[in-house]
Every structure is written in structure tokens, then in C-alpha cells.
Amino acid sequence: MALFKKILLFSVVSLTSSVVHSGWDALNMPKGVSLISNEVYDLHMIILWICVAIGVVVFGAMAWSIFMHRKSRGYKPATFHESTKLEVVWTVIPFLILVLMCIPATKTLIKMYDYSNAEITIKVTGYQWLWQYEYLESGVSFYSNLKTSYDEIYNKKEKNINYLQEVDNNLVLPINKKVRFLITSNDVLHAWWIPDLALKSDAIPGFINELSTTILETGVYRGKCAELCGRSHGFMPIVIEAVDDKTFEDWLASKKGNTNLANR
């Protein structure tokens, strides 16, 4: 019996360790690289562990009741019809849990829709099938088209690692600065989605949606149109390049007076 317990304990520890170190990151929600994406991740983890605790309590109580009060032990089922006290308890407790979950969720939601004190404002316009970016304070604007060659698309050439995720003009943004986005469309419904930044908004003709973000780390972050917008819906990726202030200012200066609005 002691040997069996040791084997069982070793198996559980080994399985748990392998899941945590190899599979957890792939299974869990990504944390992202922006202030709001970090808060969304923390909120996700809080709600997840609350749900886990509820599941353990509920299913643990069910398993214990089924095992300890089984017919083979001589127990007979209860005959009561209803219990007002129990009904009050299982109504009040879930209500209190929902209120406790609502508090951090509401705080995060308010921050997601806080566009005040933005240092940069960018208008994003969806087209069939590309994006236009306009830096409203500086007058810089350009189109961002799919860069993947047709030879790759039609299997005449080997597909690279960023197949259908490259553009000719990246959206360049500085880190540690609040950026406000105005999202709209010129033709049909699109959706501007960048998972690493926890940004997603519908692009609706004649209507402007707002988003904001503060990127914490330099790097290249990729997204896509998340609304079925026509034949080439899968061919309008989003590429955001996050850089330091000096690099951003140099890039912005090089773009001024050199827009590519005609290159659609």
C-alpha cells in the first residue's frame, strides 16, 4: 500500500510538472505587452481561480455525498420537499461571488474605454482589402498592403514563417506612450484586431470606434481583420512595430511629406 501511494504521488507530481512547464503557456491566455493586456490577463487569472475553487467545492461535495451516502451503506434518501434556508443560501452566495467578480472586471472595463490624455492619435480606416493609417497630429498617412507574394499564395514558392502576416508599411508606434485609435471603414465591415495588445474593434462605415493602448515592450506585433469582409478577407494583416522614442521620431520625420495615399 505504501509503495502504491509513492508511485501515485510520483505520477501526479511528474504529470503536473510537465503540464505546468511545457503546456500551460500554450493553453493559457497570452499576457500581451500592453498595460491593458496585462490587466486583462490578471483579471482572467482571478476569475479562472475563482471558477476552479467553485468547481472543487461543488463537485467535491457531490462526490463526497454520493460516496458517503450510497445505498450500500444503508442510507436512505431524504424525503423533504423544499428548504427555504437552502434556497436563500444558494441564491445569496452566488450573488455575492458575482459582485466580488464584478468589481475588478468593472475597473478593467473602465480603463479599456479611457481615451483621455492620449499623446498620439491615429485614424485607422479599413478598405477591401488593406488598411490606411493617419497620424492626425503630424499629418503622416499611408496605406498598409499585404506583402506576401502571389507565388507563395499559389504554392509556386515556399511559404515563409510569416506567410500572410507581412505588410509593405508597418504601423510604427512608440513604447510607454498612450496611443488613441479612431477605427472606421470606407466600404464594408472590417475588424481591427491585435491580440498581443488586447485591441479589437469593429470598423464600421460612417461610424468611428475608439481604442487606446500603451505598449510596454519593443517588438513586432501582428494581427488581422477579424470580420469576414469579402473575397480577400484573409489578405489584410496588421503589423505593429513598437520602437523607442528616438527611433519613432526619426521614422516620423522621414515619413512627413512622403505619404503613399496613391499606392492602393
PDB file of C-alpha atoms in Angstrom:
ATOM      1  CA  MET A   1       0.000   0.000   0.000  1.00  0.00           C
ATOM      2  CA  ALA A   2       2.831   2.404   0.870  1.00  0.00           C
ATOM      3  CA  LEU A   3       4.567   1.588  -2.418  1.00  0.00           C
ATOM      4  CA  PHE A   4       1.336   2.252  -4.337  1.00  0.00           C
ATOM      5  CA  LYS A   5       0.964   5.667  -2.657  1.00  0.00           C
ATOM      6  CA  LYS A   6       4.540   6.592  -3.553  1.00  0.00           C
ATOM      7  CA  ILE A   7       4.009   5.588  -7.194  1.00  0.00           C
ATOM      8  CA  LEU A   8       0.739   7.546  -7.347  1.00  0.00           C
ATOM      9  CA  LEU A   9       2.349  10.629  -5.783  1.00  0.00           C
ATOM     10  CA  PHE A  10       5.323  10.453  -8.183  1.00  0.00           C
ATOM     11  CA  SER A  11       2.976  10.145 -11.176  1.00  0.00           C
ATOM     12  CA  VAL A  12       0.855  13.124 -10.096  1.00  0.00           C
ATOM     13  CA  VAL A  13       3.913  15.317  -9.445  1.00  0.00           C
ATOM     14  CA  SER A  14       5.520  14.363 -12.756  1.00  0.00           C
ATOM     15  CA  LEU A  15       2.341  14.975 -14.742  1.00  0.00           C
ATOM     16  CA  THR A  16       1.664  18.293 -13.028  1.00  0.00           C
ATOM     17  CA  SER A  17       5.239  19.460 -13.528  1.00  0.00           C
ATOM     18  CA  SER A  18       5.238  18.610 -17.242  1.00  0.00           C
ATOM     19  CA  VAL A  19       1.893  20.340 -17.790  1.00  0.00           C
ATOM     20  CA  VAL A  20       2.948  23.475 -15.923  1.00  0.00           C
ATOM     21  CA  HIS A  21       6.345  23.823 -17.598  1.00  0.00           C
ATOM     22  CA  SER A  22       5.537  22.708 -21.140  1.00  0.00           C
ATOM     23  CA  GLY A  23       1.840  23.067 -21.854  1.00  0.00           C
ATOM     24  CA  TRP A  24       0.487  25.804 -19.584  1.00  0.00           C
ATOM     25  CA  ASP A  25       1.752  28.748 -21.615  1.00  0.00           C
ATOM     26  CA  ALA A  26       0.290  27.289 -24.790  1.00  0.00           C
ATOM     27  CA  LEU A  27      -3.063  26.502 -23.165  1.00  0.00           C
ATOM     28  CA  ASN A  28      -3.481  29.665 -21.150  1.00  0.00           C
ATOM     29  CA  MET A  29      -4.451  33.118 -22.352  1.00  0.00           C
ATOM     30  CA  PRO A  30      -1.376  35.123 -23.508  1.00  0.00           C
ATOM     31  CA  LYS A  31      -0.372  38.003 -21.256  1.00  0.00           C
ATOM     32  CA  GLY A  32       0.403  40.512 -24.001  1.00  0.00           C
ATOM     33  CA  VAL A  33       2.739  43.521 -23.984  1.00  0.00           C
ATOM     34  CA  SER A  34       0.499  46.486 -23.163  1.00  0.00           C
ATOM     35  CA  LEU A  35      -0.834  47.917 -19.909  1.00  0.00           C
ATOM     36  CA  ILE A  36      -4.416  46.888 -20.641  1.00  0.00           C
ATOM     37  CA  SER A  37      -3.460  43.414 -21.889  1.00  0.00           C
ATOM     38  CA  ASN A  38      -1.628  42.821 -18.600  1.00  0.00           C
ATOM     39  CA  GLU A  39      -4.712  43.876 -16.655  1.00  0.00           C
ATOM     40  CA  VAL A  40      -6.952  41.680 -18.805  1.00  0.00           C
ATOM     41  CA  TYR A  41      -4.623  38.736 -18.137  1.00  0.00           C
ATOM     42  CA  ASP A  42      -4.645  39.360 -14.362  1.00  0.00           C
ATOM     43  CA  LEU A  43      -8.446  39.606 -14.424  1.00  0.00           C
ATOM     44  CA  HIS A  44      -8.623  36.374 -16.418  1.00  0.00           C
ATOM     45  CA  MET A  45      -6.475  34.574 -13.829  1.00  0.00           C
ATOM     46  CA  ILE A  46      -8.556  35.881 -10.898  1.00  0.00           C
ATOM     47  CA  ILE A  47     -11.822  34.702 -12.480  1.00  0.00           C
ATOM     48  CA  LEU A  48     -10.231  31.405 -13.523  1.00  0.00           C
ATOM     49  CA  TRP A  49      -9.129  30.523 -10.000  1.00  0.00           C
ATOM     50  CA  ILE A  50     -12.494  31.578  -8.556  1.00  0.00           C
ATOM     51  CA  CYS A  51     -14.183  29.192 -11.030  1.00  0.00           C
ATOM     52  CA  VAL A  52     -11.690  26.452 -10.126  1.00  0.00           C
ATOM     53  CA  ALA A  53     -12.428  26.930  -6.415  1.00  0.00           C
ATOM     54  CA  ILE A  54     -16.193  26.803  -7.053  1.00  0.00           C
ATOM     55  CA  GLY A  55     -15.755  23.654  -9.134  1.00  0.00           C
ATOM     56  CA  VAL A  56     -13.669  21.965  -6.434  1.00  0.00           C
ATOM     57  CA  VAL A  57     -16.229  22.794  -3.721  1.00  0.00           C
ATOM     58  CA  VAL A  58     -19.315  21.834  -5.747  1.00  0.00           C
ATOM     59  CA  PHE A  59     -18.019  18.634  -7.332  1.00  0.00           C
ATOM     60  CA  GLY A  60     -16.161  17.717  -4.142  1.00  0.00           C
ATOM     61  CA  ALA A  61     -19.407  17.988  -2.160  1.00  0.00           C
ATOM     62  CA  MET A  62     -21.237  15.942  -4.812  1.00  0.00           C
ATOM     63  CA  ALA A  63     -18.562  13.214  -4.825  1.00  0.00           C
ATOM     64  CA  TRP A  64     -18.469  13.069  -1.019  1.00  0.00           C
ATOM     65  CA  SER A  65     -22.284  12.891  -0.776  1.00  0.00           C
ATOM     66  CA  ILE A  66     -22.530  10.171  -3.425  1.00  0.00           C
ATOM     67  CA  PHE A  67     -19.767   8.094  -1.832  1.00  0.00           C
ATOM     68  CA  MET A  68     -20.617   8.541   1.845  1.00  0.00           C
ATOM     69  CA  HIS A  69     -24.405   8.279   1.482  1.00  0.00           C
ATOM     70  CA  ARG A  70     -24.659   5.457  -1.002  1.00  0.00           C
ATOM     71  CA  LYS A  71     -27.359   2.819  -0.669  1.00  0.00           C
ATOM     72  CA  SER A  72     -24.851   0.039   0.068  1.00  0.00           C
ATOM     73  CA  ARG A  73     -24.031   1.744   3.369  1.00  0.00           C
ATOM     74  CA  GLY A  74     -27.658   1.664   4.402  1.00  0.00           C
ATOM     75  CA  TYR A  75     -28.513   5.303   3.823  1.00  0.00           C
ATOM     76  CA  LYS A  76     -31.999   6.204   2.652  1.00  0.00           C
ATOM     77  CA  PRO A  77     -32.738   9.285   0.501  1.00  0.00           C
ATOM     78  CA  ALA A  78     -34.124  12.373   2.206  1.00  0.00           C
ATOM     79  CA  THR A  79     -37.828  12.943   1.807  1.00  0.00           C
ATOM     80  CA  PHE A  80     -38.090  16.700   2.387  1.00  0.00           C
ATOM     81  CA  HIS A  81     -39.803  18.655  -0.401  1.00  0.00           C
ATOM     82  CA  GLU A  82     -38.139  22.037  -0.071  1.00  0.00           C
ATOM     83  CA  SER A  83     -35.962  24.106   2.240  1.00  0.00           C
ATOM     84  CA  THR A  84     -36.295  27.860   2.362  1.00  0.00           C
ATOM     85  CA  LYS A  85     -32.975  28.207   4.173  1.00  0.00           C
ATOM     86  CA  LEU A  86     -31.117  26.252   1.476  1.00  0.00           C
ATOM     87  CA  GLU A  87     -32.766  28.254  -1.296  1.00  0.00           C
ATOM     88  CA  VAL A  88     -31.723  31.513   0.369  1.00  0.00           C
ATOM     89  CA  VAL A  89     -28.147  30.251   0.848  1.00  0.00           C
ATOM     90  CA  TRP A  90     -27.642  29.073  -2.729  1.00  0.00           C
ATOM     91  CA  THR A  91     -29.104  32.344  -4.013  1.00  0.00           C
ATOM     92  CA  VAL A  92     -27.185  34.748  -1.763  1.00  0.00           C
ATOM     93  CA  ILE A  93     -23.753  33.082  -2.044  1.00  0.00           C
ATOM     94  CA  PRO A  94     -23.637  33.098  -5.911  1.00  0.00           C
ATOM     95  CA  PHE A  95     -24.872  36.696  -5.852  1.00  0.00           C
ATOM     96  CA  LEU A  96     -22.025  37.732  -3.533  1.00  0.00           C
ATOM     97  CA  ILE A  97     -19.497  35.849  -5.684  1.00  0.00           C
ATOM     98  CA  LEU A  98     -20.736  37.642  -8.806  1.00  0.00           C
ATOM     99  CA  VAL A  99     -20.469  41.012  -7.045  1.00  0.00           C
ATOM    100  CA  LEU A 100     -16.894  40.251  -5.995  1.00  0.00           C
ATOM    101  CA  MET A 101     -16.047  39.231  -9.574  1.00  0.00           C
ATOM    102  CA  CYS A 102     -17.755  42.330 -10.944  1.00  0.00           C
ATOM    103  CA  ILE A 103     -15.583  44.791  -9.016  1.00  0.00           C
ATOM    104  CA  PRO A 104     -12.203  44.062 -10.710  1.00  0.00           C
ATOM    105  CA  ALA A 105     -13.942  43.417 -14.050  1.00  0.00           C
ATOM    106  CA  THR A 106     -15.614  46.846 -13.965  1.00  0.00           C
ATOM    107  CA  LYS A 107     -12.329  48.580 -13.083  1.00  0.00           C
ATOM    108  CA  THR A 108     -10.591  46.943 -16.047  1.00  0.00           C
ATOM    109  CA  LEU A 109     -13.500  47.713 -18.391  1.00  0.00           C
ATOM    110  CA  ILE A 110     -13.425  51.396 -17.403  1.00  0.00           C
ATOM    111  CA  LYS A 111      -9.689  51.544 -18.149  1.00  0.00           C
ATOM    112  CA  MET A 112     -10.244  49.899 -21.544  1.00  0.00           C
ATOM    113  CA  TYR A 113     -12.572  52.750 -22.519  1.00  0.00           C
ATOM    114  CA  ASP A 114     -10.447  55.552 -21.082  1.00  0.00           C
ATOM    115  CA  TYR A 115      -9.091  57.531 -24.056  1.00  0.00           C
ATOM    116  CA  SER A 116      -8.074  60.620 -22.081  1.00  0.00           C
ATOM    117  CA  ASN A 117      -4.550  62.046 -22.044  1.00  0.00           C
ATOM    118  CA  ALA A 118      -3.501  60.260 -25.235  1.00  0.00           C
ATOM    119  CA  GLU A 119      -0.193  61.520 -26.652  1.00  0.00           C
ATOM    120  CA  ILE A 120      -0.732  60.222 -30.193  1.00  0.00           C
ATOM    121  CA  THR A 121      -3.959  59.844 -32.181  1.00  0.00           C
ATOM    122  CA  ILE A 122      -4.124  57.543 -35.202  1.00  0.00           C
ATOM    123  CA  LYS A 123      -7.057  57.105 -37.549  1.00  0.00           C
ATOM    124  CA  VAL A 124      -7.387  53.540 -38.870  1.00  0.00           C
ATOM    125  CA  THR A 125      -9.531  53.007 -41.975  1.00  0.00           C
ATOM    126  CA  GLY A 126     -10.364  49.588 -43.384  1.00  0.00           C
ATOM    127  CA  TYR A 127     -10.634  49.016 -47.133  1.00  0.00           C
ATOM    128  CA  GLN A 128     -11.222  45.950 -49.282  1.00  0.00           C
ATOM    129  CA  TRP A 129      -8.579  44.721 -48.583  1.00  0.00           C
ATOM    130  CA  LEU A 130      -5.966  46.838 -46.799  1.00  0.00           C
ATOM    131  CA  TRP A 131      -5.584  49.390 -44.011  1.00  0.00           C
ATOM    132  CA  GLN A 132      -4.922  53.101 -44.050  1.00  0.00           C
ATOM    133  CA  TYR A 133      -3.170  54.790 -41.106  1.00  0.00           C
ATOM    134  CA  GLU A 134      -3.224  58.532 -40.458  1.00  0.00           C
ATOM    135  CA  TYR A 135      -1.175  60.178 -37.697  1.00  0.00           C
ATOM    136  CA  LEU A 136      -3.508  63.103 -37.066  1.00  0.00           C
ATOM    137  CA  GLU A 137      -1.083  65.345 -35.146  1.00  0.00           C
ATOM    138  CA  SER A 138       1.749  65.088 -37.674  1.00  0.00           C
ATOM    139  CA  GLY A 139      -0.129  64.720 -40.963  1.00  0.00           C
ATOM    140  CA  VAL A 140       1.595  61.447 -41.865  1.00  0.00           C
ATOM    141  CA  SER A 141      -0.629  58.919 -43.650  1.00  0.00           C
ATOM    142  CA  PHE A 142      -0.067  55.771 -45.676  1.00  0.00           C
ATOM    143  CA  TYR A 143      -1.642  52.507 -46.804  1.00  0.00           C
ATOM    144  CA  SER A 144      -0.555  49.140 -45.461  1.00  0.00           C
ATOM    145  CA  ASN A 145      -0.861  46.327 -48.031  1.00  0.00           C
ATOM    146  CA  LEU A 146      -0.211  42.609 -47.876  1.00  0.00           C
ATOM    147  CA  LYS A 147       3.449  41.949 -48.739  1.00  0.00           C
ATOM    148  CA  THR A 148       3.261  38.174 -49.276  1.00  0.00           C
ATOM    149  CA  SER A 149       3.979  37.354 -52.912  1.00  0.00           C
ATOM    150  CA  TYR A 150       1.433  35.650 -55.150  1.00  0.00           C
ATOM    151  CA  ASP A 151       3.994  32.911 -55.813  1.00  0.00           C
ATOM    152  CA  GLU A 152       3.703  31.910 -52.138  1.00  0.00           C
ATOM    153  CA  ILE A 153      -0.091  32.193 -52.164  1.00  0.00           C
ATOM    154  CA  TYR A 154      -0.416  29.942 -55.238  1.00  0.00           C
ATOM    155  CA  ASN A 155       2.209  27.456 -53.998  1.00  0.00           C
ATOM    156  CA  LYS A 156       4.807  28.356 -56.636  1.00  0.00           C
ATOM    157  CA  LYS A 157       7.256  29.318 -53.907  1.00  0.00           C
ATOM    158  CA  GLU A 158       7.925  28.025 -50.401  1.00  0.00           C
ATOM    159  CA  LYS A 159       5.911  29.899 -47.760  1.00  0.00           C
ATOM    160  CA  ASN A 160       7.960  31.801 -45.181  1.00  0.00           C
ATOM    161  CA  ILE A 161       7.372  31.830 -41.434  1.00  0.00           C
ATOM    162  CA  ASN A 162       5.233  34.993 -41.619  1.00  0.00           C
ATOM    163  CA  TYR A 163       3.077  33.835 -44.516  1.00  0.00           C
ATOM    164  CA  LEU A 164       0.102  36.218 -44.976  1.00  0.00           C
ATOM    165  CA  GLN A 165       1.347  38.214 -41.955  1.00  0.00           C
ATOM    166  CA  GLU A 166       3.639  40.739 -43.664  1.00  0.00           C
ATOM    167  CA  VAL A 167       2.840  44.225 -44.965  1.00  0.00           C
ATOM    168  CA  ASP A 168       4.728  46.785 -47.020  1.00  0.00           C
ATOM    169  CA  ASN A 169       4.269  49.550 -44.408  1.00  0.00           C
ATOM    170  CA  ASN A 170       4.247  48.703 -40.701  1.00  0.00           C
ATOM    171  CA  LEU A 171       2.314  50.831 -38.227  1.00  0.00           C
ATOM    172  CA  VAL A 172       5.168  52.235 -36.125  1.00  0.00           C
ATOM    173  CA  LEU A 173       4.397  53.248 -32.531  1.00  0.00           C
ATOM    174  CA  PRO A 174       6.497  54.388 -29.566  1.00  0.00           C
ATOM    175  CA  ILE A 175       6.582  52.413 -26.342  1.00  0.00           C
ATOM    176  CA  ASN A 176       5.442  53.858 -22.991  1.00  0.00           C
ATOM    177  CA  LYS A 177       3.169  56.414 -24.652  1.00  0.00           C
ATOM    178  CA  LYS A 178      -0.609  56.314 -24.695  1.00  0.00           C
ATOM    179  CA  VAL A 179      -1.904  55.940 -28.248  1.00  0.00           C
ATOM    180  CA  ARG A 180      -5.519  56.563 -29.229  1.00  0.00           C
ATOM    181  CA  PHE A 181      -7.010  54.868 -32.281  1.00  0.00           C
ATOM    182  CA  LEU A 182     -10.052  56.016 -34.253  1.00  0.00           C
ATOM    183  CA  ILE A 183     -11.389  52.976 -36.131  1.00  0.00           C
ATOM    184  CA  THR A 184     -13.633  53.248 -39.187  1.00  0.00           C
ATOM    185  CA  SER A 185     -14.197  51.760 -42.641  1.00  0.00           C
ATOM    186  CA  ASN A 186     -14.519  53.086 -46.168  1.00  0.00           C
ATOM    187  CA  ASP A 187     -16.660  50.281 -47.631  1.00  0.00           C
ATOM    188  CA  VAL A 188     -17.824  47.229 -45.648  1.00  0.00           C
ATOM    189  CA  LEU A 189     -17.499  45.903 -42.093  1.00  0.00           C
ATOM    190  CA  HIS A 190     -13.941  45.115 -41.002  1.00  0.00           C
ATOM    191  CA  ALA A 191     -12.424  44.466 -37.563  1.00  0.00           C
ATOM    192  CA  TRP A 192      -9.021  45.672 -36.356  1.00  0.00           C
ATOM    193  CA  TRP A 193      -7.520  43.011 -34.040  1.00  0.00           C
ATOM    194  CA  ILE A 194      -4.076  42.746 -32.405  1.00  0.00           C
ATOM    195  CA  PRO A 195      -4.102  40.023 -29.689  1.00  0.00           C
ATOM    196  CA  ASP A 196      -0.760  40.935 -28.049  1.00  0.00           C
ATOM    197  CA  LEU A 197      -2.065  44.434 -27.319  1.00  0.00           C
ATOM    198  CA  ALA A 198      -5.602  43.345 -26.308  1.00  0.00           C
ATOM    199  CA  LEU A 199      -7.011  45.553 -29.062  1.00  0.00           C
ATOM    200  CA  LYS A 200     -10.068  44.656 -31.106  1.00  0.00           C
ATOM    201  CA  SER A 201     -12.745  46.871 -32.601  1.00  0.00           C
ATOM    202  CA  ASP A 202     -15.210  46.753 -35.475  1.00  0.00           C
ATOM    203  CA  ALA A 203     -14.515  49.125 -38.367  1.00  0.00           C
ATOM    204  CA  ILE A 204     -17.942  50.356 -39.469  1.00  0.00           C
ATOM    205  CA  PRO A 205     -18.628  52.639 -42.467  1.00  0.00           C
ATOM    206  CA  GLY A 206     -19.834  56.060 -41.320  1.00  0.00           C
ATOM    207  CA  PHE A 207     -19.068  55.332 -37.661  1.00  0.00           C
ATOM    208  CA  ILE A 208     -15.951  55.764 -35.509  1.00  0.00           C
ATOM    209  CA  ASN A 209     -14.966  53.398 -32.699  1.00  0.00           C
ATOM    210  CA  GLU A 210     -12.186  54.237 -30.258  1.00  0.00           C
ATOM    211  CA  LEU A 211      -9.365  52.220 -28.701  1.00  0.00           C
ATOM    212  CA  SER A 212      -6.261  53.136 -26.742  1.00  0.00           C
ATOM    213  CA  THR A 213      -3.109  51.345 -25.653  1.00  0.00           C
ATOM    214  CA  THR A 214       0.270  51.826 -24.002  1.00  0.00           C
ATOM    215  CA  ILE A 215       2.850  49.363 -25.321  1.00  0.00           C
ATOM    216  CA  LEU A 216       5.446  48.285 -22.766  1.00  0.00           C
ATOM    217  CA  GLU A 217       7.984  46.398 -24.900  1.00  0.00           C
ATOM    218  CA  THR A 218       9.655  46.977 -28.244  1.00  0.00           C
ATOM    219  CA  GLY A 219       8.966  44.372 -30.909  1.00  0.00           C
ATOM    220  CA  VAL A 220       6.761  43.440 -33.837  1.00  0.00           C
ATOM    221  CA  TYR A 221       3.153  42.502 -33.067  1.00  0.00           C
ATOM    222  CA  ARG A 222       0.840  41.024 -35.661  1.00  0.00           C
ATOM    223  CA  GLY A 223      -2.908  41.000 -36.089  1.00  0.00           C
ATOM    224  CA  LYS A 224      -5.548  40.672 -38.765  1.00  0.00           C
ATOM    225  CA  CYS A 225      -9.003  41.638 -39.874  1.00  0.00           C
ATOM    226  CA  ALA A 226     -11.408  39.662 -37.687  1.00  0.00           C
ATOM    227  CA  GLU A 227     -14.598  40.363 -39.656  1.00  0.00           C
ATOM    228  CA  LEU A 228     -15.475  38.449 -42.821  1.00  0.00           C
ATOM    229  CA  CYS A 229     -15.250  41.321 -45.293  1.00  0.00           C
ATOM    230  CA  GLY A 230     -15.165  39.679 -48.713  1.00  0.00           C
ATOM    231  CA  ARG A 231     -13.086  37.559 -51.061  1.00  0.00           C
ATOM    232  CA  SER A 232      -9.667  38.714 -49.791  1.00  0.00           C
ATOM    233  CA  HIS A 233     -10.583  38.926 -46.111  1.00  0.00           C
ATOM    234  CA  GLY A 234      -7.584  36.758 -45.197  1.00  0.00           C
ATOM    235  CA  PHE A 235      -5.193  39.033 -47.078  1.00  0.00           C
ATOM    236  CA  MET A 236      -5.278  42.176 -44.903  1.00  0.00           C
ATOM    237  CA  PRO A 237      -2.933  41.591 -41.954  1.00  0.00           C
ATOM    238  CA  ILE A 238      -1.908  44.166 -39.348  1.00  0.00           C
ATOM    239  CA  VAL A 239       1.735  44.650 -38.346  1.00  0.00           C
ATOM    240  CA  ILE A 240       2.636  46.998 -35.477  1.00  0.00           C
ATOM    241  CA  GLU A 241       6.281  47.821 -34.861  1.00  0.00           C
ATOM    242  CA  ALA A 242       6.898  49.167 -31.343  1.00  0.00           C
ATOM    243  CA  VAL A 243      10.094  51.206 -31.020  1.00  0.00           C
ATOM    244  CA  ASP A 244      11.796  53.628 -28.623  1.00  0.00           C
ATOM    245  CA  ASP A 245      11.096  57.371 -28.754  1.00  0.00           C
ATOM    246  CA  LYS A 246      14.206  58.297 -30.756  1.00  0.00           C
ATOM    247  CA  THR A 247      13.559  55.679 -33.416  1.00  0.00           C
ATOM    248  CA  PHE A 248       9.919  56.726 -33.638  1.00  0.00           C
ATOM    249  CA  GLU A 249      10.734  60.414 -34.052  1.00  0.00           C
ATOM    250  CA  ASP A 250      13.289  59.625 -36.758  1.00  0.00           C
ATOM    251  CA  TRP A 251      10.798  57.409 -38.580  1.00  0.00           C
ATOM    252  CA  LEU A 252       8.054  60.024 -38.315  1.00  0.00           C
ATOM    253  CA  ALA A 253      10.362  62.738 -39.695  1.00  0.00           C
ATOM    254  CA  SER A 254      11.264  60.526 -42.653  1.00  0.00           C
ATOM    255  CA  LYS A 255       7.583  59.965 -43.430  1.00  0.00           C
ATOM    256  CA  LYS A 256       6.465  63.590 -43.337  1.00  0.00           C
ATOM    257  CA  GLY A 257       5.735  64.872 -46.818  1.00  0.00           C
ATOM    258  CA  ASN A 258       6.260  61.374 -48.239  1.00  0.00           C
ATOM    259  CA  THR A 259       2.822  59.763 -47.938  1.00  0.00           C
ATOM    260  CA  ASN A 260       1.698  56.950 -50.231  1.00  0.00           C
ATOM    261  CA  LEU A 261      -2.022  57.686 -50.439  1.00  0.00           C
ATOM    262  CA  ALA A 262      -1.939  56.956 -54.176  1.00  0.00           C
ATOM    263  CA  ASN A 263      -0.489  53.476 -53.756  1.00  0.00           C
ATOM    264  CA  ARG A 264      -3.640  51.485 -53.181  1.00  0.00           C
TER     265      ARG A 264
END
